[in-house]
Amino acid sequence: MQGKKILLGISGSIAAYKMPLLVRLFIKAGAEVKVVMTPAAADFVSPLALSTLSKNDVSLHLSQNNSWENHVMLGRWADLFLIAPASANTVAKMASGFCDNLLLAAYLSATCPVHVAPAMDEDMYRHPTFTNNCKKLESFGDVIINPTHGELASGLVGMGRMAEVETIFTHIEKALGTAQRLKGKSALVTAGPTYENIDPVRFIGNYSSGKMGLAIANALANEGAQVTLIMGPSNVTASHPLIEQINVRSAAQMLEASVAHFSQSNIAVMSAAVADYKAKNIAQEKIKKSGSEGLNIELEKTTDILKTLGQLKTDKQILVGFALESHDEENYALKKLKEKNADLIVLNSLNDPGAGFMQDTNKVTIYNKNGSKIAFELKSKSAVALDIVDQLITLL
Ligand code: CTP
């Protein structure tokens, strides 16, 4: 974590007493740490202990010693904002845009990724408002570090216990990309829709936004991989220095670029929503309304890029495909895994609210060629990308 800047936000929960240990782990790993606390958090853990360990002043109030505490610069300073423990109250305020303490002001103005480790008693954890608030945070792009089952402050045993400090540390290490597990590897990612021209003004397309593919490219690059992102028509643009983005329009152009880069790639993730059919003949002039009531456009199949790469694949390459299904999901996903010679298939079901096209969240099940299957919760697309990258790393 050498040189990485972590802003740690602590809210009022008994789990706050563990935070000095986490600060120590970050500092020992070479990170710079600043701490911002809610006033309630100071009842559970000493600001003096945190400032001593972080070697920085702890920010507690919107104004301190007659001067205004610059929450905007706190959020801009950080490479990552971790809010741990995040109480039900703080999560609710974050989801609703409240700004009545310094931690919330820093959250609202943070420009860096935000990771949230909730902590609360099981009944609060199970309350639908908390579930909805977490979904809201994920829709903003924040990543939730799921609580676990265990002993709670109430004396009960159940869900809601904050993830262990070591788990949070490993999660942040991955999110910052400091583990660099893919250093020296190269990866190819397809993303977005394709547009198949019908005439000079019309095309066959789909609603894919390219956000899932961009999130995967970012996650791979954060782990140190050199990434080629082949993007169909979309507004999203990669900014990571390890990502080279190639913009294409049609399935044929995406195929050509993918095949050209595949042999140099250790990893290929095909997340694009490629058109399955294109017009057999593209009209050179705009098709005019004719006297007849109907219009038939003859379509022909495009080449399946994933399947083509599956045929070219060597034992040293990892190939990941997606399956977007509306029914009989598992059967179709397993069929695609086998027929396209993929190592992993990431299934999106159109029946899951919050998953799929044009959303900032996704809910996936990952099928592995070794027969295993993992079903994940609804998460932000960047959190789903971390899960996909974790899975493919186990295969490398
Ligand atoms: N895919 C591809 N080239 C195509 C069509 C699909 O590379 N011409 C890839 C997608 O990028 C995805 C996977 O194949 O990784 C599955 O895409 P999906 O649309 O779910 O399935 P299809 O194979 O197109 O089959 P169907 O539409 O019948 O479900």
CSV table of C-alpha atoms and ligand atoms in Angstrom, one decimal:
chain,number,residue,atom,x,y,z
A,1,MET,CA,0.0,0.0,0.0
A,2,GLN,CA,3.1,2.2,-0.3
A,3,GLY,CA,2.1,5.8,-0.8
A,4,LYS,CA,-1.7,5.1,-1.0
A,5,LYS,CA,-3.9,7.6,0.8
A,6,ILE,CA,-6.8,6.1,2.8
A,7,LEU,CA,-9.5,8.3,4.5
A,8,LEU,CA,-11.1,6.2,7.3
A,9,GLY,CA,-14.5,7.3,8.4
A,10,ILE,CA,-15.6,5.9,11.8
A,11,SER,CA,-19.3,6.1,12.9
A,12,GLY,CA,-20.9,5.3,16.2
A,13,SER,CA,-20.8,1.6,16.7
A,14,ILE,CA,-19.1,-0.7,19.3
A,15,ALA,CA,-17.0,-2.1,16.4
A,16,ALA,CA,-15.2,1.3,16.4
A,17,TYR,CA,-12.9,-0.1,19.1
A,18,LYS,CA,-11.2,-2.2,16.5
A,19,MET,CA,-10.2,0.7,14.2
A,20,PRO,CA,-6.8,1.5,15.8
A,21,LEU,CA,-5.8,-2.0,14.8
A,22,LEU,CA,-6.9,-1.4,11.2
A,23,VAL,CA,-5.1,1.9,11.1
A,24,ARG,CA,-2.0,0.2,12.3
A,25,LEU,CA,-2.2,-2.5,9.6
A,26,PHE,CA,-2.6,0.3,6.9
A,27,ILE,CA,0.3,2.3,8.3
A,28,LYS,CA,2.5,-0.8,8.5
A,29,ALA,CA,1.7,-1.6,4.8
A,30,GLY,CA,3.0,1.9,3.9
A,31,ALA,CA,-0.3,3.7,3.4
A,32,GLU,CA,-1.0,7.3,4.6
A,33,VAL,CA,-4.2,7.4,6.8
A,34,LYS,CA,-6.4,10.2,7.9
A,35,VAL,CA,-9.4,9.6,10.2
A,36,VAL,CA,-12.7,11.4,10.2
A,37,MET,CA,-15.2,10.5,13.0
A,38,THR,CA,-18.8,11.2,13.8
A,39,PRO,CA,-19.2,12.7,17.3
A,40,ALA,CA,-20.9,9.4,18.4
A,41,ALA,CA,-17.8,7.4,17.3
A,42,ALA,CA,-15.7,9.2,19.9
A,43,ASP,CA,-17.7,7.5,22.6
A,44,PHE,CA,-16.4,4.2,21.4
A,45,VAL,CA,-12.8,4.8,20.5
A,46,SER,CA,-10.3,7.5,21.5
A,47,PRO,CA,-9.4,10.1,18.8
A,48,LEU,CA,-6.0,10.3,20.6
A,49,ALA,CA,-5.3,6.7,19.9
A,50,LEU,CA,-6.3,7.1,16.3
A,51,SER,CA,-4.2,10.3,15.7
A,52,THR,CA,-1.2,8.7,17.4
A,53,LEU,CA,-1.4,5.6,15.2
A,54,SER,CA,-2.3,7.5,12.0
A,55,LYS,CA,0.3,10.2,12.6
A,56,ASN,CA,-2.4,12.7,11.5
A,57,ASP,CA,-4.9,14.9,13.3
A,58,VAL,CA,-8.3,13.3,13.6
A,59,SER,CA,-11.2,15.3,12.1
A,60,LEU,CA,-14.3,15.4,14.3
A,61,HIS,CA,-16.3,18.5,13.7
A,62,LEU,CA,-17.3,20.7,10.8
A,63,SER,CA,-15.3,23.5,12.5
A,64,GLN,CA,-12.4,22.9,14.9
A,65,ASN,CA,-10.4,25.5,16.9
A,66,ASN,CA,-12.4,28.3,15.3
A,67,SER,CA,-11.5,27.2,11.8
A,68,TRP,CA,-13.5,25.4,9.1
A,69,GLU,CA,-12.5,21.8,8.5
A,70,ASN,CA,-12.1,21.4,4.8
A,71,HIS,CA,-14.2,18.3,4.1
A,72,VAL,CA,-13.9,18.8,0.3
A,73,MET,CA,-10.1,18.5,0.4
A,74,LEU,CA,-10.4,15.3,2.7
A,75,GLY,CA,-12.4,13.5,-0.1
A,76,ARG,CA,-10.0,14.8,-2.8
A,77,TRP,CA,-6.9,13.9,-0.9
A,78,ALA,CA,-7.9,10.2,-0.5
A,79,ASP,CA,-7.3,7.4,-3.0
A,80,LEU,CA,-10.1,5.6,-1.2
A,81,PHE,CA,-12.6,6.4,1.5
A,82,LEU,CA,-13.4,3.5,3.9
A,83,ILE,CA,-16.3,4.0,6.2
A,84,ALA,CA,-16.0,1.4,9.0
A,85,PRO,CA,-17.9,0.7,11.1
A,86,ALA,CA,-20.9,2.2,9.2
A,87,SER,CA,-23.8,2.3,11.7
A,88,ALA,CA,-27.4,1.9,10.4
A,89,ASN,CA,-27.9,5.6,11.1
A,90,THR,CA,-24.8,6.7,9.1
A,91,VAL,CA,-25.8,4.3,6.2
A,92,ALA,CA,-29.3,5.8,6.2
A,93,LYS,CA,-27.9,9.4,6.1
A,94,MET,CA,-25.5,8.6,3.4
A,95,ALA,CA,-28.3,7.0,1.3
A,96,SER,CA,-30.4,10.2,1.7
A,97,GLY,CA,-27.8,12.8,1.3
A,98,PHE,CA,-27.8,14.1,4.9
A,99,CYS,CA,-24.8,16.3,5.8
A,100,ASP,CA,-25.0,17.0,9.5
A,101,ASN,CA,-21.5,15.9,10.5
A,102,LEU,CA,-18.0,16.0,9.0
A,103,LEU,CA,-18.0,12.4,8.0
A,104,LEU,CA,-21.2,12.8,5.9
A,105,ALA,CA,-19.9,16.1,4.4
A,106,ALA,CA,-16.7,14.3,3.4
A,107,TYR,CA,-18.8,11.4,1.9
A,108,LEU,CA,-20.9,13.8,-0.2
A,109,SER,CA,-17.9,15.6,-1.6
A,110,ALA,CA,-15.6,12.5,-2.0
A,111,THR,CA,-14.4,12.0,-5.6
A,112,CYS,CA,-12.6,8.7,-4.8
A,113,PRO,CA,-14.1,5.2,-4.5
A,114,VAL,CA,-16.1,4.7,-1.3
A,115,HIS,CA,-16.1,1.3,0.6
A,116,VAL,CA,-18.6,0.8,3.4
A,117,ALA,CA,-18.3,-1.9,6.2
A,118,PRO,CA,-21.6,-1.9,8.1
A,119,ALA,CA,-22.0,-3.0,11.7
A,120,MET,CA,-25.2,-3.4,13.7
A,121,ASP,CA,-27.4,-5.9,15.5
A,122,GLU,CA,-29.1,-8.6,13.5
A,123,ASP,CA,-32.6,-7.1,13.8
A,124,MET,CA,-31.4,-3.8,12.5
A,125,TYR,CA,-29.4,-5.5,9.8
A,126,ARG,CA,-32.5,-7.4,8.6
A,127,HIS,CA,-34.8,-4.3,8.6
A,128,PRO,CA,-35.9,-3.5,5.0
A,129,THR,CA,-34.8,0.1,5.3
A,130,PHE,CA,-31.2,-0.9,5.9
A,131,THR,CA,-31.3,-3.3,2.9
A,132,ASN,CA,-32.8,-0.6,0.7
A,133,ASN,CA,-30.2,1.9,1.9
A,134,CYS,CA,-27.4,-0.4,1.0
A,135,LYS,CA,-28.9,-0.9,-2.4
A,136,LYS,CA,-29.0,2.8,-2.8
A,137,LEU,CA,-25.3,3.2,-1.8
A,138,GLU,CA,-24.5,0.5,-4.4
A,139,SER,CA,-26.4,2.3,-7.0
A,140,PHE,CA,-24.2,5.3,-6.3
A,141,GLY,CA,-21.2,3.1,-7.0
A,142,ASP,CA,-20.2,2.5,-3.4
A,143,VAL,CA,-18.9,-0.9,-2.4
A,144,ILE,CA,-20.4,-2.7,0.6
A,145,ILE,CA,-18.1,-4.9,2.6
A,146,ASN,CA,-20.6,-7.4,3.9
A,147,PRO,CA,-21.0,-8.0,7.6
A,148,THR,CA,-20.7,-11.5,8.9
A,149,HIS,CA,-22.4,-13.8,11.4
A,150,GLY,CA,-21.1,-13.8,14.9
A,151,GLU,CA,-21.3,-12.4,18.4
A,152,LEU,CA,-23.0,-9.1,18.6
A,153,ALA,CA,-22.9,-6.3,21.1
A,154,SER,CA,-26.4,-7.2,22.3
A,155,GLY,CA,-25.1,-10.5,23.5
A,156,LEU,CA,-27.0,-12.2,20.7
A,157,VAL,CA,-25.3,-14.2,18.0
A,158,GLY,CA,-26.4,-13.4,14.4
A,159,MET,CA,-25.8,-11.4,11.2
A,160,GLY,CA,-24.6,-7.8,11.3
A,161,ARG,CA,-21.1,-8.2,12.9
A,162,MET,CA,-18.7,-6.0,11.1
A,163,ALA,CA,-16.3,-7.9,8.8
A,164,GLU,CA,-13.1,-8.8,10.6
A,165,VAL,CA,-10.4,-6.2,10.5
A,166,GLU,CA,-8.1,-8.5,8.5
A,167,THR,CA,-10.9,-9.2,6.0
A,168,ILE,CA,-11.4,-5.4,5.5
A,169,PHE,CA,-7.6,-4.9,5.1
A,170,THR,CA,-7.5,-7.6,2.3
A,171,HIS,CA,-10.6,-6.1,0.7
A,172,ILE,CA,-9.0,-2.6,0.6
A,173,GLU,CA,-5.7,-4.0,-0.6
A,174,LYS,CA,-7.6,-5.5,-3.6
A,175,ALA,CA,-9.7,-2.4,-4.2
A,176,LEU,CA,-6.5,-0.3,-4.3
A,177,GLY,CA,-4.9,-2.8,-6.6
A,178,THR,CA,-1.9,-2.9,-4.3
A,179,ALA,CA,-1.9,-6.7,-4.3
A,180,GLN,CA,-1.0,-6.4,-8.1
A,181,ARG,CA,-1.9,-10.1,-8.6
A,182,LEU,CA,-2.0,-9.6,-12.4
A,183,LYS,CA,1.3,-7.7,-12.8
A,184,GLY,CA,2.9,-8.8,-16.1
A,185,LYS,CA,-0.3,-10.3,-17.5
A,186,SER,CA,-2.3,-8.9,-20.4
A,187,ALA,CA,-6.1,-8.9,-20.7
A,188,LEU,CA,-8.6,-8.3,-23.4
A,189,VAL,CA,-12.1,-7.1,-22.6
A,190,THR,CA,-15.0,-6.5,-24.9
A,191,ALA,CA,-17.8,-4.2,-23.8
A,192,GLY,CA,-20.9,-2.2,-24.8
A,193,PRO,CA,-23.3,-2.9,-27.6
A,194,THR,CA,-22.6,-3.3,-31.3
A,195,TYR,CA,-24.5,-1.4,-34.0
A,196,GLU,CA,-25.3,-3.2,-37.3
A,197,ASN,CA,-26.1,-0.8,-40.1
A,198,ILE,CA,-29.3,-1.2,-42.1
A,199,ASP,CA,-28.9,1.9,-44.2
A,200,PRO,CA,-27.0,5.2,-43.8
A,201,VAL,CA,-29.3,6.4,-41.0
A,202,ARG,CA,-30.5,3.2,-39.2
A,203,PHE,CA,-29.0,0.3,-37.3
A,204,ILE,CA,-29.8,-2.7,-35.1
A,205,GLY,CA,-28.5,-2.1,-31.6
A,206,ASN,CA,-29.2,-2.8,-27.9
A,207,TYR,CA,-29.3,-1.0,-24.6
A,208,SER,CA,-25.9,-2.2,-23.3
A,209,SER,CA,-24.1,0.8,-21.6
A,210,GLY,CA,-20.6,-0.7,-21.5
A,211,LYS,CA,-20.4,0.1,-17.7
A,212,MET,CA,-19.9,-3.6,-16.7
A,213,GLY,CA,-17.0,-4.0,-19.2
A,214,LEU,CA,-15.4,-0.8,-18.1
A,215,ALA,CA,-15.6,-1.9,-14.4
A,216,ILE,CA,-14.0,-5.2,-15.4
A,217,ALA,CA,-11.2,-3.4,-17.3
A,218,ASN,CA,-10.6,-1.2,-14.3
A,219,ALA,CA,-10.5,-4.1,-11.9
A,220,LEU,CA,-8.0,-6.0,-14.1
A,221,ALA,CA,-5.9,-2.9,-14.5
A,222,ASN,CA,-6.0,-2.2,-10.8
A,223,GLU,CA,-4.4,-5.7,-10.3
A,224,GLY,CA,-1.6,-4.6,-12.6
A,225,ALA,CA,-2.8,-6.2,-15.9
A,226,GLN,CA,-2.2,-4.4,-19.2
A,227,VAL,CA,-5.7,-4.2,-20.6
A,228,THR,CA,-7.1,-3.8,-24.2
A,229,LEU,CA,-10.7,-2.6,-23.9
A,230,ILE,CA,-12.6,-3.1,-27.1
A,231,MET,CA,-15.7,-0.9,-26.7
A,232,GLY,CA,-18.8,-0.8,-28.9
A,233,PRO,CA,-20.7,2.5,-29.3
A,234,SER,CA,-21.1,4.0,-25.8
A,235,ASN,CA,-20.4,7.1,-23.8
A,236,VAL,CA,-18.0,5.4,-21.3
A,237,THR,CA,-14.3,6.0,-21.6
A,238,ALA,CA,-11.5,4.4,-19.7
A,239,SER,CA,-9.0,6.6,-17.8
A,240,HIS,CA,-6.8,4.1,-16.1
A,241,PRO,CA,-3.2,4.4,-17.5
A,242,LEU,CA,-3.0,0.6,-18.0
A,243,ILE,CA,-6.1,0.5,-20.3
A,244,GLU,CA,-5.9,1.0,-24.0
A,245,GLN,CA,-9.4,1.6,-25.4
A,246,ILE,CA,-10.2,0.7,-29.0
A,247,ASN,CA,-13.6,1.9,-30.1
A,248,VAL,CA,-15.5,-0.2,-32.6
A,249,ARG,CA,-19.1,-0.1,-34.0
A,250,SER,CA,-20.1,-3.5,-35.5
A,251,ALA,CA,-19.8,-7.1,-34.5
A,252,ALA,CA,-17.4,-7.7,-37.4
A,253,GLN,CA,-15.1,-4.8,-36.2
A,254,MET,CA,-15.2,-6.2,-32.6
A,255,LEU,CA,-14.4,-9.7,-33.9
A,256,GLU,CA,-11.5,-8.4,-35.9
A,257,ALA,CA,-10.0,-6.4,-33.0
A,258,SER,CA,-10.5,-9.2,-30.6
A,259,VAL,CA,-8.9,-11.9,-32.8
A,260,ALA,CA,-6.0,-9.5,-33.4
A,261,HIS,CA,-5.3,-9.0,-29.7
A,262,PHE,CA,-6.2,-12.5,-28.3
A,263,SER,CA,-3.0,-14.4,-29.0
A,264,GLN,CA,-1.0,-11.8,-26.8
A,265,SER,CA,-3.6,-12.0,-24.0
A,266,ASN,CA,-3.5,-14.2,-20.9
A,267,ILE,CA,-7.1,-13.3,-20.0
A,268,ALA,CA,-10.1,-12.4,-22.2
A,269,VAL,CA,-13.5,-11.3,-20.8
A,270,MET,CA,-16.3,-11.0,-23.3
A,271,SER,CA,-18.8,-8.7,-21.7
A,272,ALA,CA,-20.1,-7.0,-24.8
A,273,ALA,CA,-23.7,-7.4,-25.9
A,274,VAL,CA,-22.9,-8.4,-29.5
A,275,ALA,CA,-25.7,-8.4,-32.1
A,276,ASP,CA,-26.5,-11.9,-33.1
A,277,TYR,CA,-27.8,-10.8,-36.5
A,278,LYS,CA,-27.0,-8.1,-39.0
A,279,ALA,CA,-28.6,-7.0,-42.2
A,280,LYS,CA,-27.6,-9.3,-45.1
A,281,ASN,CA,-27.3,-6.3,-47.4
A,282,ILE,CA,-26.7,-2.7,-46.1
A,283,ALA,CA,-28.7,-0.3,-48.3
A,284,GLN,CA,-26.4,2.3,-49.8
A,285,GLU,CA,-29.2,4.9,-49.8
A,286,LYS,CA,-31.8,5.6,-47.1
A,287,ILE,CA,-34.6,3.1,-47.3
A,288,LYS,CA,-37.7,5.0,-48.3
A,289,LYS,CA,-41.3,4.3,-47.2
A,290,SER,CA,-42.8,2.4,-50.0
A,291,GLY,CA,-46.4,1.8,-50.9
A,292,SER,CA,-46.6,-1.5,-49.1
A,293,GLU,CA,-47.5,-1.7,-45.4
A,294,GLY,CA,-44.7,-4.0,-44.3
A,295,LEU,CA,-40.9,-4.1,-44.8
A,296,ASN,CA,-38.8,-7.2,-44.6
A,297,ILE,CA,-35.1,-6.9,-43.9
A,298,GLU,CA,-33.1,-10.0,-44.4
A,299,LEU,CA,-30.8,-10.8,-41.5
A,300,GLU,CA,-27.8,-13.1,-41.3
A,301,LYS,CA,-25.9,-14.3,-38.2
A,302,THR,CA,-22.8,-12.5,-37.0
A,303,THR,CA,-19.8,-14.5,-36.0
A,304,ASP,CA,-19.8,-15.4,-32.3
A,305,ILE,CA,-16.7,-13.7,-30.9
A,306,LEU,CA,-16.6,-15.7,-27.7
A,307,LYS,CA,-16.9,-19.0,-29.5
A,308,THR,CA,-14.2,-18.0,-32.0
A,309,LEU,CA,-11.8,-17.2,-29.2
A,310,GLY,CA,-12.8,-20.4,-27.5
A,311,GLN,CA,-11.6,-22.4,-30.5
A,312,LEU,CA,-8.3,-20.4,-30.6
A,313,LYS,CA,-7.7,-20.7,-26.9
A,314,THR,CA,-4.6,-22.4,-25.5
A,315,ASP,CA,-4.3,-24.0,-22.0
A,316,LYS,CA,-2.5,-20.9,-20.7
A,317,GLN,CA,-5.4,-18.6,-21.5
A,318,ILE,CA,-8.4,-17.8,-19.4
A,319,LEU,CA,-11.6,-17.0,-21.3
A,320,VAL,CA,-14.7,-15.5,-19.6
A,321,GLY,CA,-18.1,-15.2,-21.2
A,322,PHE,CA,-21.4,-13.7,-20.1
A,323,ALA,CA,-24.9,-15.1,-20.5
A,324,LEU,CA,-27.9,-12.9,-20.4
A,325,GLU,CA,-31.0,-15.0,-20.0
A,326,SER,CA,-34.7,-14.5,-19.3
A,327,HIS,CA,-35.7,-18.1,-18.5
A,328,ASP,CA,-34.1,-21.5,-17.9
A,329,GLU,CA,-31.0,-19.5,-16.9
A,330,GLU,CA,-28.8,-22.2,-15.5
A,331,ASN,CA,-29.2,-24.6,-18.4
A,332,TYR,CA,-28.4,-21.9,-20.9
A,333,ALA,CA,-25.4,-20.7,-18.9
A,334,LEU,CA,-23.9,-24.2,-18.7
A,335,LYS,CA,-24.6,-24.8,-22.4
A,336,LYS,CA,-22.7,-21.6,-23.3
A,337,LEU,CA,-19.8,-22.6,-20.9
A,338,LYS,CA,-19.4,-25.9,-22.8
A,339,GLU,CA,-20.2,-24.9,-26.4
A,340,LYS,CA,-18.1,-21.7,-26.3
A,341,ASN,CA,-15.2,-23.5,-24.5
A,342,ALA,CA,-15.1,-20.8,-21.8
A,343,ASP,CA,-13.5,-21.2,-18.4
A,344,LEU,CA,-16.1,-19.1,-16.6
A,345,ILE,CA,-19.6,-17.9,-17.6
A,346,VAL,CA,-21.1,-15.0,-15.7
A,347,LEU,CA,-24.9,-15.3,-15.7
A,348,ASN,CA,-27.1,-12.2,-15.6
A,349,SER,CA,-30.8,-13.0,-15.3
A,350,LEU,CA,-33.3,-10.5,-16.7
A,351,ASN,CA,-35.6,-11.5,-13.9
A,352,ASP,CA,-33.4,-9.9,-11.2
A,353,PRO,CA,-34.4,-6.4,-10.5
A,354,GLY,CA,-31.4,-4.0,-10.5
A,355,ALA,CA,-29.4,-6.3,-12.8
A,356,GLY,CA,-28.4,-5.9,-16.4
A,357,PHE,CA,-28.5,-3.2,-19.0
A,358,MET,CA,-28.3,0.5,-18.1
A,359,GLN,CA,-28.1,-0.1,-14.3
A,360,ASP,CA,-25.2,0.7,-12.0
A,361,THR,CA,-25.8,-2.6,-10.2
A,362,ASN,CA,-25.7,-6.2,-11.2
A,363,LYS,CA,-26.5,-9.6,-9.7
A,364,VAL,CA,-24.5,-12.5,-11.2
A,365,THR,CA,-23.9,-16.2,-10.8
A,366,ILE,CA,-20.5,-17.4,-11.9
A,367,TYR,CA,-20.2,-20.9,-13.4
A,368,ASN,CA,-16.8,-22.4,-13.5
A,369,LYS,CA,-15.7,-25.1,-16.0
A,370,ASN,CA,-14.6,-27.2,-13.0
A,371,GLY,CA,-18.3,-27.6,-12.1
A,372,SER,CA,-18.5,-25.1,-9.3
A,373,LYS,CA,-21.0,-22.2,-9.1
A,374,ILE,CA,-21.2,-19.1,-7.0
A,375,ALA,CA,-24.3,-16.9,-6.7
A,376,PHE,CA,-23.6,-13.4,-5.6
A,377,GLU,CA,-25.8,-10.7,-4.1
A,378,LEU,CA,-26.9,-7.6,-6.0
A,379,LYS,CA,-23.9,-5.3,-6.0
A,380,SER,CA,-22.4,-2.2,-7.7
A,381,LYS,CA,-20.9,-3.1,-11.1
A,382,SER,CA,-17.4,-2.3,-9.7
A,383,ALA,CA,-18.0,-4.8,-6.8
A,384,VAL,CA,-19.2,-7.4,-9.3
A,385,ALA,CA,-16.0,-6.8,-11.4
A,386,LEU,CA,-13.9,-7.5,-8.3
A,387,ASP,CA,-15.7,-10.8,-7.8
A,388,ILE,CA,-15.2,-11.8,-11.5
A,389,VAL,CA,-11.5,-10.9,-11.3
A,390,ASP,CA,-11.1,-12.9,-8.0
A,391,GLN,CA,-12.6,-15.9,-9.7
A,392,LEU,CA,-10.4,-15.7,-12.8
A,393,ILE,CA,-7.3,-15.3,-10.7
A,394,THR,CA,-8.0,-18.6,-9.0
A,395,LEU,CA,-7.8,-20.2,-12.4
A,396,LEU,CA,-4.5,-18.7,-13.5
B,1,CTP,N1,-21.1,-13.2,-27.9
B,1,CTP,C1,-20.1,-13.0,-28.8
B,1,CTP,N2,-20.4,-12.8,-30.1
B,1,CTP,C2,-21.6,-12.9,-30.5
B,1,CTP,C3,-22.7,-13.1,-29.6
B,1,CTP,C4,-22.4,-13.3,-28.3
B,1,CTP,O1,-18.9,-12.9,-28.3
B,1,CTP,N3,-21.9,-12.7,-31.8
B,1,CTP,C5,-20.7,-13.4,-26.4
B,1,CTP,C6,-21.1,-12.3,-25.5
B,1,CTP,O2,-20.2,-11.3,-25.4
B,1,CTP,C7,-21.3,-13.1,-24.2
B,1,CTP,C8,-21.7,-14.5,-24.7
B,1,CTP,O3,-21.3,-14.6,-26.0
B,1,CTP,O4,-20.1,-13.2,-23.5
B,1,CTP,C9,-23.2,-14.8,-24.5
B,1,CTP,O5,-24.0,-13.8,-25.1
B,1,CTP,P1,-25.5,-14.0,-25.1
B,1,CTP,O6,-26.1,-12.8,-25.8
B,1,CTP,O7,-26.0,-14.2,-23.7
B,1,CTP,O8,-25.8,-15.3,-25.8
B,1,CTP,P2,-25.8,-15.8,-27.3
B,1,CTP,O9,-24.6,-16.7,-27.5
B,1,CTP,O10,-25.8,-14.6,-28.3
B,1,CTP,O11,-27.1,-16.7,-27.5
B,1,CTP,P3,-28.6,-16.2,-27.3
B,1,CTP,O12,-28.7,-14.8,-27.7
B,1,CTP,O13,-29.3,-17.2,-28.1
B,1,CTP,O14,-28.9,-16.4,-25.8
